């Protein structure tokens, strides 16, 4: 395994945009600390420590009140680091776990007590070795009440995943909108396909997140301030205002080449959600419905 990497900004700027009271950063991660929570033997990247203290300092700096911590692939199916961070947040965080599909009902109940409200299925080959659809469906059918499934996939496999996703019996939240090519614009084939998917069920949610990944210079995009992303994504938020949640994606796994300034990421919010109503839905009402319903 290569050296441990740093993928986050050392000194993010203060955003110009002020999030509304109660705003939730609903997609972020923690890494380690490794001495306490070792990374998975199957991890595809080995990051430096980015623990809860750093996450909460960033939350306060950016003007957010709560976090949803999504288990990062480098921790495999051992959710200890995520649970530790949720506990340290003292009610200000909930989370999404990655589980071995053979997990017992007791272990699912323990995750619920620890603040977990969903499980993540990752289909990115650069992040995980396998994604067994039949086993994923089985565990999705016996989740605690009120939970959902988070899915991370790339646009080119959306159609292939449709039968699998259509069979998921709980709400679905799509990470980073399934990584559309934002250089195609709001009416490009990737956005059209994603809209068709959203229209197929009213319990599919999405995260209009990661301009730094989707509009990266090395991916053929514009880079910060990510104008392609703003143009392609604002209409999606406008058309599905009750089904989107937003997050920084800190500490930005794997982004060590074009590390985003988190203050600039927050300043994308008014460009994709220009009214106070949209901002309230995206940052407060929607994430609270998914993660703090009980
Ligand atoms: O695109 C990625 O590299 C990435 C990785 C992870 C993870 O390693 O869990 O999570 C994300 O949200 C995005």
PDB file of C-alpha atoms and ligand atoms in Angstrom:
ATOM      1  CA  UNK A   1       0.000   0.000   0.000  1.00  0.00           C
ATOM      2  CA  UNK A   2       1.243   3.482  -0.910  1.00  0.00           C
ATOM      3  CA  UNK A   3       1.933   6.273   1.570  1.00  0.00           C
ATOM      4  CA  UNK A   4      -0.951   7.694   3.565  1.00  0.00           C
ATOM      5  CA  UNK A   5      -2.616  10.500   1.638  1.00  0.00           C
ATOM      6  CA  UNK A   6      -4.071  13.880   2.605  1.00  0.00           C
ATOM      7  CA  UNK A   7      -7.157  14.758   0.550  1.00  0.00           C
ATOM      8  CA  UNK A   8      -8.488  17.778   2.465  1.00  0.00           C
ATOM      9  CA  UNK A   9      -7.691  21.486   2.515  1.00  0.00           C
ATOM     10  CA  UNK A  10      -5.469  22.586   5.390  1.00  0.00           C
ATOM     11  CA  UNK A  11      -7.135  25.969   5.800  1.00  0.00           C
ATOM     12  CA  UNK A  12     -10.552  26.200   4.122  1.00  0.00           C
ATOM     13  CA  UNK A  13     -11.951  29.691   3.597  1.00  0.00           C
ATOM     14  CA  UNK A  14     -14.992  31.048   5.401  1.00  0.00           C
ATOM     15  CA  UNK A  15     -17.948  30.723   2.999  1.00  0.00           C
ATOM     16  CA  UNK A  16     -19.797  33.842   1.893  1.00  0.00           C
ATOM     17  CA  UNK A  17     -23.073  31.889   2.103  1.00  0.00           C
ATOM     18  CA  UNK A  18     -24.539  31.419   5.590  1.00  0.00           C
ATOM     19  CA  UNK A  19     -26.471  28.147   5.949  1.00  0.00           C
ATOM     20  CA  UNK A  20     -29.886  28.449   7.644  1.00  0.00           C
ATOM     21  CA  UNK A  21     -30.227  27.475  11.327  1.00  0.00           C
ATOM     22  CA  UNK A  22     -30.260  23.696  11.738  1.00  0.00           C
ATOM     23  CA  UNK A  23     -28.329  23.026   8.498  1.00  0.00           C
ATOM     24  CA  UNK A  24     -26.984  19.486   8.080  1.00  0.00           C
ATOM     25  CA  UNK A  25     -23.802  18.495   6.261  1.00  0.00           C
ATOM     26  CA  UNK A  26     -25.383  15.219   5.152  1.00  0.00           C
ATOM     27  CA  UNK A  27     -22.451  13.594   3.370  1.00  0.00           C
ATOM     28  CA  UNK A  28     -19.102  13.490   5.114  1.00  0.00           C
ATOM     29  CA  UNK A  29     -16.743  10.824   6.425  1.00  0.00           C
ATOM     30  CA  UNK A  30     -14.150  10.175   9.102  1.00  0.00           C
ATOM     31  CA  UNK A  31     -10.807   8.406   8.627  1.00  0.00           C
ATOM     32  CA  UNK A  32      -9.588   6.647  11.776  1.00  0.00           C
ATOM     33  CA  UNK A  33      -7.732   7.686  13.800  1.00  0.00           C
ATOM     34  CA  UNK A  34      -5.850   4.661  12.497  1.00  0.00           C
ATOM     35  CA  UNK A  35      -4.231   3.738  15.821  1.00  0.00           C
ATOM     36  CA  UNK A  36      -7.722   3.289  17.299  1.00  0.00           C
ATOM     37  CA  UNK A  37      -9.649   2.243  14.169  1.00  0.00           C
ATOM     38  CA  UNK A  38      -7.364   0.497  11.644  1.00  0.00           C
ATOM     39  CA  UNK A  39      -8.269   0.696   7.962  1.00  0.00           C
ATOM     40  CA  UNK A  40      -9.613  -2.365   6.149  1.00  0.00           C
ATOM     41  CA  UNK A  41      -7.104  -4.801   4.661  1.00  0.00           C
ATOM     42  CA  UNK A  42      -9.045  -4.334   1.389  1.00  0.00           C
ATOM     43  CA  UNK A  43      -8.892  -0.500   1.442  1.00  0.00           C
ATOM     44  CA  UNK A  44      -8.064   1.014  -1.954  1.00  0.00           C
ATOM     45  CA  UNK A  45      -6.480   4.118  -0.432  1.00  0.00           C
ATOM     46  CA  UNK A  46      -4.737   4.761   2.853  1.00  0.00           C
ATOM     47  CA  UNK A  47      -5.541   8.220   4.218  1.00  0.00           C
ATOM     48  CA  UNK A  48      -4.028  10.240   7.016  1.00  0.00           C
ATOM     49  CA  UNK A  49      -6.215  10.502  10.110  1.00  0.00           C
ATOM     50  CA  UNK A  50      -9.263  12.753   9.767  1.00  0.00           C
ATOM     51  CA  UNK A  51     -11.196  12.125  12.962  1.00  0.00           C
ATOM     52  CA  UNK A  52     -14.272  13.591  14.650  1.00  0.00           C
ATOM     53  CA  UNK A  53     -12.550  16.620  16.220  1.00  0.00           C
ATOM     54  CA  UNK A  54     -11.458  17.816  12.788  1.00  0.00           C
ATOM     55  CA  UNK A  55     -14.915  17.146  11.355  1.00  0.00           C
ATOM     56  CA  UNK A  56     -16.710  19.085  14.096  1.00  0.00           C
ATOM     57  CA  UNK A  57     -14.277  22.027  13.814  1.00  0.00           C
ATOM     58  CA  UNK A  58     -15.048  22.175  10.078  1.00  0.00           C
ATOM     59  CA  UNK A  59     -18.816  21.911  10.759  1.00  0.00           C
ATOM     60  CA  UNK A  60     -18.622  24.945  13.052  1.00  0.00           C
ATOM     61  CA  UNK A  61     -16.329  26.888  10.712  1.00  0.00           C
ATOM     62  CA  UNK A  62     -18.691  26.387   7.761  1.00  0.00           C
ATOM     63  CA  UNK A  63     -21.829  27.232   9.771  1.00  0.00           C
ATOM     64  CA  UNK A  64     -23.526  23.836   9.967  1.00  0.00           C
ATOM     65  CA  UNK A  65     -25.245  22.339  12.987  1.00  0.00           C
ATOM     66  CA  UNK A  66     -25.219  18.604  12.317  1.00  0.00           C
ATOM     67  CA  UNK A  67     -23.505  15.903  10.257  1.00  0.00           C
ATOM     68  CA  UNK A  68     -24.482  12.686   8.550  1.00  0.00           C
ATOM     69  CA  UNK A  69     -21.355  10.545   8.569  1.00  0.00           C
ATOM     70  CA  UNK A  70     -21.165   8.014   5.763  1.00  0.00           C
ATOM     71  CA  UNK A  71     -18.922   5.014   6.309  1.00  0.00           C
ATOM     72  CA  UNK A  72     -15.936   5.450   3.977  1.00  0.00           C
ATOM     73  CA  UNK A  73     -14.812   2.493   1.870  1.00  0.00           C
ATOM     74  CA  UNK A  74     -11.348   2.484   3.492  1.00  0.00           C
ATOM     75  CA  UNK A  75     -12.979   1.226   6.711  1.00  0.00           C
ATOM     76  CA  UNK A  76     -14.686  -1.712   4.984  1.00  0.00           C
ATOM     77  CA  UNK A  77     -17.557  -3.197   6.988  1.00  0.00           C
ATOM     78  CA  UNK A  78     -16.153  -2.280  10.406  1.00  0.00           C
ATOM     79  CA  UNK A  79     -18.247   0.746  11.373  1.00  0.00           C
ATOM     80  CA  UNK A  80     -16.420   1.479  14.645  1.00  0.00           C
ATOM     81  CA  UNK A  81     -14.827   4.752  13.482  1.00  0.00           C
ATOM     82  CA  UNK A  82     -18.175   6.048  12.185  1.00  0.00           C
ATOM     83  CA  UNK A  83     -20.008   5.007  15.377  1.00  0.00           C
ATOM     84  CA  UNK A  84     -17.280   6.579  17.505  1.00  0.00           C
ATOM     85  CA  UNK A  85     -17.661   9.873  15.629  1.00  0.00           C
ATOM     86  CA  UNK A  86     -21.472   9.792  15.934  1.00  0.00           C
ATOM     87  CA  UNK A  87     -21.206   9.213  19.693  1.00  0.00           C
ATOM     88  CA  UNK A  88     -18.673  12.037  20.045  1.00  0.00           C
ATOM     89  CA  UNK A  89     -21.112  14.422  18.325  1.00  0.00           C
ATOM     90  CA  UNK A  90     -23.588  14.070  21.210  1.00  0.00           C
ATOM     91  CA  UNK A  91     -26.759  14.026  19.149  1.00  0.00           C
ATOM     92  CA  UNK A  92     -25.447  16.244  16.362  1.00  0.00           C
ATOM     93  CA  UNK A  93     -24.597  13.377  14.021  1.00  0.00           C
ATOM     94  CA  UNK A  94     -26.206  10.319  12.511  1.00  0.00           C
ATOM     95  CA  UNK A  95     -24.741   7.909  10.027  1.00  0.00           C
ATOM     96  CA  UNK A  96     -24.801   5.435   7.193  1.00  0.00           C
ATOM     97  CA  UNK A  97     -23.037   2.082   7.635  1.00  0.00           C
ATOM     98  CA  UNK A  98     -21.472  -0.429   5.287  1.00  0.00           C
ATOM     99  CA  UNK A  99     -22.340  -3.947   6.430  1.00  0.00           C
ATOM    100  CA  UNK A 100     -21.555  -7.537   5.614  1.00  0.00           C
ATOM    101  CA  UNK A 101     -24.916  -8.582   4.099  1.00  0.00           C
ATOM    102  CA  UNK A 102     -24.963 -11.547   6.504  1.00  0.00           C
ATOM    103  CA  UNK A 103     -25.262  -9.136   9.459  1.00  0.00           C
ATOM    104  CA  UNK A 104     -27.594 -10.346  12.223  1.00  0.00           C
ATOM    105  CA  UNK A 105     -30.776  -8.571  13.350  1.00  0.00           C
ATOM    106  CA  UNK A 106     -29.109  -7.882  16.708  1.00  0.00           C
ATOM    107  CA  UNK A 107     -26.158  -6.177  15.059  1.00  0.00           C
ATOM    108  CA  UNK A 108     -28.505  -4.074  12.903  1.00  0.00           C
ATOM    109  CA  UNK A 109     -30.383  -3.063  16.056  1.00  0.00           C
ATOM    110  CA  UNK A 110     -27.076  -2.089  17.695  1.00  0.00           C
ATOM    111  CA  UNK A 111     -26.225   0.091  14.695  1.00  0.00           C
ATOM    112  CA  UNK A 112     -29.631   1.772  15.027  1.00  0.00           C
ATOM    113  CA  UNK A 113     -28.895   2.551  18.685  1.00  0.00           C
ATOM    114  CA  UNK A 114     -25.547   3.974  17.591  1.00  0.00           C
ATOM    115  CA  UNK A 115     -27.279   6.459  15.278  1.00  0.00           C
ATOM    116  CA  UNK A 116     -27.136   4.607  11.943  1.00  0.00           C
ATOM    117  CA  UNK A 117     -30.178   5.095   9.692  1.00  0.00           C
ATOM    118  CA  UNK A 118     -29.088   3.494   6.418  1.00  0.00           C
ATOM    119  CA  UNK A 119     -26.620   1.203   4.679  1.00  0.00           C
ATOM    120  CA  UNK A 120     -24.433   1.998   1.715  1.00  0.00           C
ATOM    121  CA  UNK A 121     -23.976  -0.107  -1.412  1.00  0.00           C
ATOM    122  CA  UNK A 122     -20.875   0.921  -3.353  1.00  0.00           C
ATOM    123  CA  UNK A 123     -20.552  -0.077  -7.027  1.00  0.00           C
ATOM    124  CA  UNK A 124     -17.332   1.771  -7.873  1.00  0.00           C
ATOM    125  CA  UNK A 125     -14.740  -0.776  -8.936  1.00  0.00           C
ATOM    126  CA  UNK A 126     -11.909   1.551  -7.935  1.00  0.00           C
ATOM    127  CA  UNK A 127     -13.252   1.511  -4.341  1.00  0.00           C
ATOM    128  CA  UNK A 128     -14.540  -2.018  -3.678  1.00  0.00           C
ATOM    129  CA  UNK A 129     -13.744  -5.551  -4.886  1.00  0.00           C
ATOM    130  CA  UNK A 130     -17.299  -6.805  -5.215  1.00  0.00           C
ATOM    131  CA  UNK A 131     -20.930  -5.717  -4.919  1.00  0.00           C
ATOM    132  CA  UNK A 132     -23.166  -8.805  -4.605  1.00  0.00           C
ATOM    133  CA  UNK A 133     -26.616  -7.606  -5.717  1.00  0.00           C
ATOM    134  CA  UNK A 134     -28.569 -10.635  -4.481  1.00  0.00           C
ATOM    135  CA  UNK A 135     -27.051 -10.398  -1.008  1.00  0.00           C
ATOM    136  CA  UNK A 136     -27.587  -6.618  -0.967  1.00  0.00           C
ATOM    137  CA  UNK A 137     -31.285  -7.142  -1.757  1.00  0.00           C
ATOM    138  CA  UNK A 138     -31.613  -9.711   0.989  1.00  0.00           C
ATOM    139  CA  UNK A 139     -30.224  -7.423   3.677  1.00  0.00           C
ATOM    140  CA  UNK A 140     -32.209  -4.454   2.306  1.00  0.00           C
ATOM    141  CA  UNK A 141     -35.377  -6.454   2.972  1.00  0.00           C
ATOM    142  CA  UNK A 142     -34.719  -6.721   6.711  1.00  0.00           C
ATOM    143  CA  UNK A 143     -33.447  -3.286   7.748  1.00  0.00           C
ATOM    144  CA  UNK A 144     -34.749  -1.598  10.897  1.00  0.00           C
ATOM    145  CA  UNK A 145     -37.856   0.532  10.423  1.00  0.00           C
ATOM    146  CA  UNK A 146     -37.253   3.918   8.834  1.00  0.00           C
ATOM    147  CA  UNK A 147     -33.871   3.038   7.290  1.00  0.00           C
ATOM    148  CA  UNK A 148     -32.887   3.575   3.663  1.00  0.00           C
ATOM    149  CA  UNK A 149     -30.213   2.435   1.241  1.00  0.00           C
ATOM    150  CA  UNK A 150     -27.487   4.747  -0.071  1.00  0.00           C
ATOM    151  CA  UNK A 151     -26.072   3.757  -3.468  1.00  0.00           C
ATOM    152  CA  UNK A 152     -22.876   4.993  -5.079  1.00  0.00           C
ATOM    153  CA  UNK A 153     -22.530   4.245  -8.799  1.00  0.00           C
ATOM    154  CA  UNK A 154     -21.292   5.874 -11.977  1.00  0.00           C
ATOM    155  CA  UNK A 155     -23.628   7.078 -14.742  1.00  0.00           C
ATOM    156  CA  UNK A 156     -22.543   4.428 -17.219  1.00  0.00           C
ATOM    157  CA  UNK A 157     -24.028   1.603 -15.121  1.00  0.00           C
ATOM    158  CA  UNK A 158     -27.338   3.273 -14.195  1.00  0.00           C
ATOM    159  CA  UNK A 159     -29.383   1.269 -16.721  1.00  0.00           C
ATOM    160  CA  UNK A 160     -27.634  -1.983 -15.810  1.00  0.00           C
ATOM    161  CA  UNK A 161     -28.473  -1.381 -12.125  1.00  0.00           C
ATOM    162  CA  UNK A 162     -32.131  -0.583 -12.762  1.00  0.00           C
ATOM    163  CA  UNK A 163     -33.619  -4.072 -12.092  1.00  0.00           C
ATOM    164  CA  UNK A 164     -31.601  -4.285  -8.869  1.00  0.00           C
ATOM    165  CA  UNK A 165     -32.546  -0.799  -7.689  1.00  0.00           C
ATOM    166  CA  UNK A 166     -36.190  -1.249  -8.707  1.00  0.00           C
ATOM    167  CA  UNK A 167     -36.309  -4.248  -6.321  1.00  0.00           C
ATOM    168  CA  UNK A 168     -34.979  -2.356  -3.279  1.00  0.00           C
ATOM    169  CA  UNK A 169     -37.912  -2.233  -0.833  1.00  0.00           C
ATOM    170  CA  UNK A 170     -36.868   0.925   1.068  1.00  0.00           C
ATOM    171  CA  UNK A 171     -36.061   4.507   0.019  1.00  0.00           C
ATOM    172  CA  UNK A 172     -32.901   4.972  -2.046  1.00  0.00           C
ATOM    173  CA  UNK A 173     -30.443   7.864  -1.712  1.00  0.00           C
ATOM    174  CA  UNK A 174     -28.034   8.260  -4.636  1.00  0.00           C
ATOM    175  CA  UNK A 175     -24.559   9.530  -3.810  1.00  0.00           C
ATOM    176  CA  UNK A 176     -23.365  12.403  -5.975  1.00  0.00           C
ATOM    177  CA  UNK A 177     -26.353  11.918  -8.363  1.00  0.00           C
ATOM    178  CA  UNK A 178     -24.703   8.780  -9.738  1.00  0.00           C
ATOM    179  CA  UNK A 179     -21.818  10.849 -11.126  1.00  0.00           C
ATOM    180  CA  UNK A 180     -23.346  12.386 -14.284  1.00  0.00           C
ATOM    181  CA  UNK A 181     -21.064  14.015 -16.847  1.00  0.00           C
ATOM    182  CA  UNK A 182     -21.921  17.630 -15.959  1.00  0.00           C
ATOM    183  CA  UNK A 183     -20.139  18.963 -19.040  1.00  0.00           C
ATOM    184  CA  UNK A 184     -23.173  17.662 -21.008  1.00  0.00           C
ATOM    185  CA  UNK A 185     -25.300  20.356 -19.349  1.00  0.00           C
ATOM    186  CA  UNK A 186     -28.714  20.045 -17.669  1.00  0.00           C
ATOM    187  CA  UNK A 187     -30.332  18.301 -20.645  1.00  0.00           C
ATOM    188  CA  UNK A 188     -27.478  15.952 -21.508  1.00  0.00           C
ATOM    189  CA  UNK A 189     -28.010  12.187 -21.720  1.00  0.00           C
ATOM    190  CA  UNK A 190     -26.700  11.507 -18.194  1.00  0.00           C
ATOM    191  CA  UNK A 191     -29.060  13.990 -16.529  1.00  0.00           C
ATOM    192  CA  UNK A 192     -31.972  12.797 -18.662  1.00  0.00           C
ATOM    193  CA  UNK A 193     -31.351   9.187 -17.637  1.00  0.00           C
ATOM    194  CA  UNK A 194     -31.067  10.185 -13.986  1.00  0.00           C
ATOM    195  CA  UNK A 195     -34.353  12.105 -14.172  1.00  0.00           C
ATOM    196  CA  UNK A 196     -36.061   9.057 -15.695  1.00  0.00           C
ATOM    197  CA  UNK A 197     -34.815   7.045 -12.732  1.00  0.00           C
ATOM    198  CA  UNK A 198     -36.083   9.663 -10.233  1.00  0.00           C
ATOM    199  CA  UNK A 199     -39.443   9.689 -12.002  1.00  0.00           C
ATOM    200  CA  UNK A 200     -39.787   5.908 -11.661  1.00  0.00           C
ATOM    201  CA  UNK A 201     -40.402   6.145  -7.884  1.00  0.00           C
ATOM    202  CA  UNK A 202     -41.145   8.944  -5.482  1.00  0.00           C
ATOM    203  CA  UNK A 203     -38.832   7.600  -2.774  1.00  0.00           C
ATOM    204  CA  UNK A 204     -35.536   8.064  -4.598  1.00  0.00           C
ATOM    205  CA  UNK A 205     -33.409  10.867  -3.160  1.00  0.00           C
ATOM    206  CA  UNK A 206     -30.098  12.292  -4.358  1.00  0.00           C
ATOM    207  CA  UNK A 207     -27.118  14.325  -3.241  1.00  0.00           C
ATOM    208  CA  UNK A 208     -26.307  17.264  -5.540  1.00  0.00           C
ATOM    209  CA  UNK A 209     -22.761  17.089  -4.246  1.00  0.00           C
ATOM    210  CA  UNK A 210     -19.114  16.904  -5.278  1.00  0.00           C
ATOM    211  CA  UNK A 211     -18.600  19.655  -7.860  1.00  0.00           C
ATOM    212  CA  UNK A 212     -14.920  19.075  -7.135  1.00  0.00           C
ATOM    213  CA  UNK A 213     -15.173  15.499  -8.444  1.00  0.00           C
ATOM    214  CA  UNK A 214     -17.739  15.947 -11.224  1.00  0.00           C
ATOM    215  CA  UNK A 215     -16.332  19.195 -12.639  1.00  0.00           C
ATOM    216  CA  UNK A 216     -12.652  18.428 -11.991  1.00  0.00           C
ATOM    217  CA  UNK A 217     -10.094  19.696 -14.482  1.00  0.00           C
ATOM    218  CA  UNK A 218      -8.564  16.261 -14.733  1.00  0.00           C
ATOM    219  CA  UNK A 219     -11.997  14.879 -15.736  1.00  0.00           C
ATOM    220  CA  UNK A 220     -12.311  17.469 -18.516  1.00  0.00           C
ATOM    221  CA  UNK A 221     -14.297  19.909 -16.357  1.00  0.00           C
ATOM    222  CA  UNK A 222     -13.725  23.536 -15.434  1.00  0.00           C
ATOM    223  CA  UNK A 223     -12.473  23.201 -11.856  1.00  0.00           C
ATOM    224  CA  UNK A 224     -13.273  25.677  -9.074  1.00  0.00           C
ATOM    225  CA  UNK A 225     -15.715  27.557  -9.205  1.00  0.00           C
ATOM    226  CA  UNK A 226     -17.210  24.581 -11.078  1.00  0.00           C
ATOM    227  CA  UNK A 227     -19.502  26.396 -13.530  1.00  0.00           C
ATOM    228  CA  UNK A 228     -20.476  23.214 -15.416  1.00  0.00           C
ATOM    229  CA  UNK A 229     -21.711  21.714 -12.179  1.00  0.00           C
ATOM    230  CA  UNK A 230     -23.817  24.762 -11.259  1.00  0.00           C
ATOM    231  CA  UNK A 231     -25.433  24.846 -14.701  1.00  0.00           C
ATOM    232  CA  UNK A 232     -26.208  21.126 -14.852  1.00  0.00           C
ATOM    233  CA  UNK A 233     -27.389  20.643 -11.268  1.00  0.00           C
ATOM    234  CA  UNK A 234     -29.477  23.742 -10.405  1.00  0.00           C
ATOM    235  CA  UNK A 235     -32.456  22.586 -12.557  1.00  0.00           C
ATOM    236  CA  UNK A 236     -32.417  19.170 -10.875  1.00  0.00           C
ATOM    237  CA  UNK A 237     -32.664  20.714  -7.397  1.00  0.00           C
ATOM    238  CA  UNK A 238     -35.414  23.075  -8.616  1.00  0.00           C
ATOM    239  CA  UNK A 239     -37.457  20.178 -10.044  1.00  0.00           C
ATOM    240  CA  UNK A 240     -37.012  17.729  -7.112  1.00  0.00           C
ATOM    241  CA  UNK A 241     -36.771  20.051  -4.091  1.00  0.00           C
ATOM    242  CA  UNK A 242     -38.104  17.555  -1.547  1.00  0.00           C
ATOM    243  CA  UNK A 243     -35.744  14.748  -2.529  1.00  0.00           C
ATOM    244  CA  UNK A 244     -32.240  16.231  -2.227  1.00  0.00           C
ATOM    245  CA  UNK A 245     -29.746  16.475   0.633  1.00  0.00           C
ATOM    246  CA  UNK A 246     -26.369  18.192   0.553  1.00  0.00           C
ATOM    247  CA  UNK A 247     -22.922  17.510   2.001  1.00  0.00           C
ATOM    248  CA  UNK A 248     -19.309  18.588   1.783  1.00  0.00           C
ATOM    249  CA  UNK A 249     -17.919  15.057   1.213  1.00  0.00           C
ATOM    250  CA  UNK A 250     -15.101  16.037   3.596  1.00  0.00           C
ATOM    251  CA  UNK A 251     -12.363  14.680   3.877  1.00  0.00           C
ATOM    252  CA  UNK A 252     -12.831  14.128   0.120  1.00  0.00           C
ATOM    253  CA  UNK A 253     -11.520  10.558  -0.257  1.00  0.00           C
ATOM    254  CA  UNK A 254      -8.969  10.282  -3.068  1.00  0.00           C
ATOM    255  CA  UNK A 255      -9.037  13.983  -4.027  1.00  0.00           C
ATOM    256  CA  UNK A 256      -5.375  14.619  -3.289  1.00  0.00           C
ATOM    257  CA  UNK A 257      -4.667  16.231  -6.699  1.00  0.00           C
ATOM    258  CA  UNK A 258      -7.440  18.860  -6.829  1.00  0.00           C
ATOM    259  CA  UNK A 259      -8.190  19.344  -3.140  1.00  0.00           C
ATOM    260  CA  UNK A 260     -11.320  21.505  -2.817  1.00  0.00           C
ATOM    261  CA  UNK A 261     -11.640  24.505  -0.509  1.00  0.00           C
ATOM    262  CA  UNK A 262     -14.654  23.576   1.658  1.00  0.00           C
ATOM    263  CA  UNK A 263     -15.694  27.237   1.898  1.00  0.00           C
ATOM    264  CA  UNK A 264     -15.989  27.290  -1.901  1.00  0.00           C
ATOM    265  CA  UNK A 265     -18.053  24.078  -1.805  1.00  0.00           C
ATOM    266  CA  UNK A 266     -20.524  25.766   0.571  1.00  0.00           C
ATOM    267  CA  UNK A 267     -20.678  28.729  -1.800  1.00  0.00           C
ATOM    268  CA  UNK A 268     -21.993  26.352  -4.473  1.00  0.00           C
ATOM    269  CA  UNK A 269     -25.215  25.977  -2.418  1.00  0.00           C
ATOM    270  CA  UNK A 270     -26.889  29.279  -3.426  1.00  0.00           C
ATOM    271  CA  UNK A 271     -25.941  28.576  -7.056  1.00  0.00           C
ATOM    272  CA  UNK A 272     -27.834  25.252  -7.102  1.00  0.00           C
ATOM    273  CA  UNK A 273     -30.524  26.268  -4.561  1.00  0.00           C
ATOM    274  CA  UNK A 274     -31.007  30.009  -5.104  1.00  0.00           C
ATOM    275  CA  UNK A 275     -34.049  30.672  -2.882  1.00  0.00           C
ATOM    276  CA  UNK A 276     -34.420  30.540   0.898  1.00  0.00           C
ATOM    277  CA  UNK A 277     -37.138  27.879   0.437  1.00  0.00           C
ATOM    278  CA  UNK A 278     -34.858  25.599  -1.581  1.00  0.00           C
ATOM    279  CA  UNK A 279     -32.010  26.099   0.889  1.00  0.00           C
ATOM    280  CA  UNK A 280     -34.279  25.246   3.820  1.00  0.00           C
ATOM    281  CA  UNK A 281     -35.418  22.047   2.067  1.00  0.00           C
ATOM    282  CA  UNK A 282     -31.947  20.967   0.929  1.00  0.00           C
ATOM    283  CA  UNK A 283     -30.078  21.712   4.147  1.00  0.00           C
ATOM    284  CA  UNK A 284     -32.643  21.370   6.957  1.00  0.00           C
ATOM    285  CA  UNK A 285     -36.027  19.792   6.210  1.00  0.00           C
ATOM    286  CA  UNK A 286     -34.955  16.972   3.880  1.00  0.00           C
ATOM    287  CA  UNK A 287     -31.991  15.611   5.876  1.00  0.00           C
ATOM    288  CA  UNK A 288     -34.001  15.831   9.093  1.00  0.00           C
ATOM    289  CA  UNK A 289     -36.797  13.772   7.522  1.00  0.00           C
ATOM    290  CA  UNK A 290     -34.335  11.052   6.521  1.00  0.00           C
ATOM    291  CA  UNK A 291     -32.071  10.992   9.569  1.00  0.00           C
ATOM    292  CA  UNK A 292     -33.846  12.503  12.576  1.00  0.00           C
ATOM    293  CA  UNK A 293     -37.418  11.254  12.088  1.00  0.00           C
ATOM    294  CA  UNK A 294     -37.144   9.539  15.488  1.00  0.00           C
TER     295      UNK A 294
HETATM  296  O1  LIG B   1     -15.337   9.043  -5.293  1.00  0.00           O
HETATM  297  C1  LIG B   1     -14.716   8.633  -4.285  1.00  0.00           C
HETATM  298  O2  LIG B   1     -13.501   8.311  -4.308  1.00  0.00           O
HETATM  299  C2  LIG B   1     -15.439   8.483  -3.013  1.00  0.00           C
HETATM  300  C3  LIG B   1     -14.994   7.554  -2.094  1.00  0.00           C
HETATM  301  C4  LIG B   1     -15.715   7.327  -0.966  1.00  0.00           C
HETATM  302  C5  LIG B   1     -15.340   6.269  -0.018  1.00  0.00           C
HETATM  303  O3  LIG B   1     -14.188   5.826  -0.093  1.00  0.00           O
HETATM  304  O4  LIG B   1     -16.194   5.897   0.767  1.00  0.00           O
HETATM  305  O5  LIG B   1     -16.846   8.030  -0.696  1.00  0.00           O
HETATM  306  C6  LIG B   1     -17.302   8.992  -1.547  1.00  0.00           C
HETATM  307  O6  LIG B   1     -18.344   9.596  -1.244  1.00  0.00           O
HETATM  308  C7  LIG B   1     -16.589   9.220  -2.744  1.00  0.00           C
END
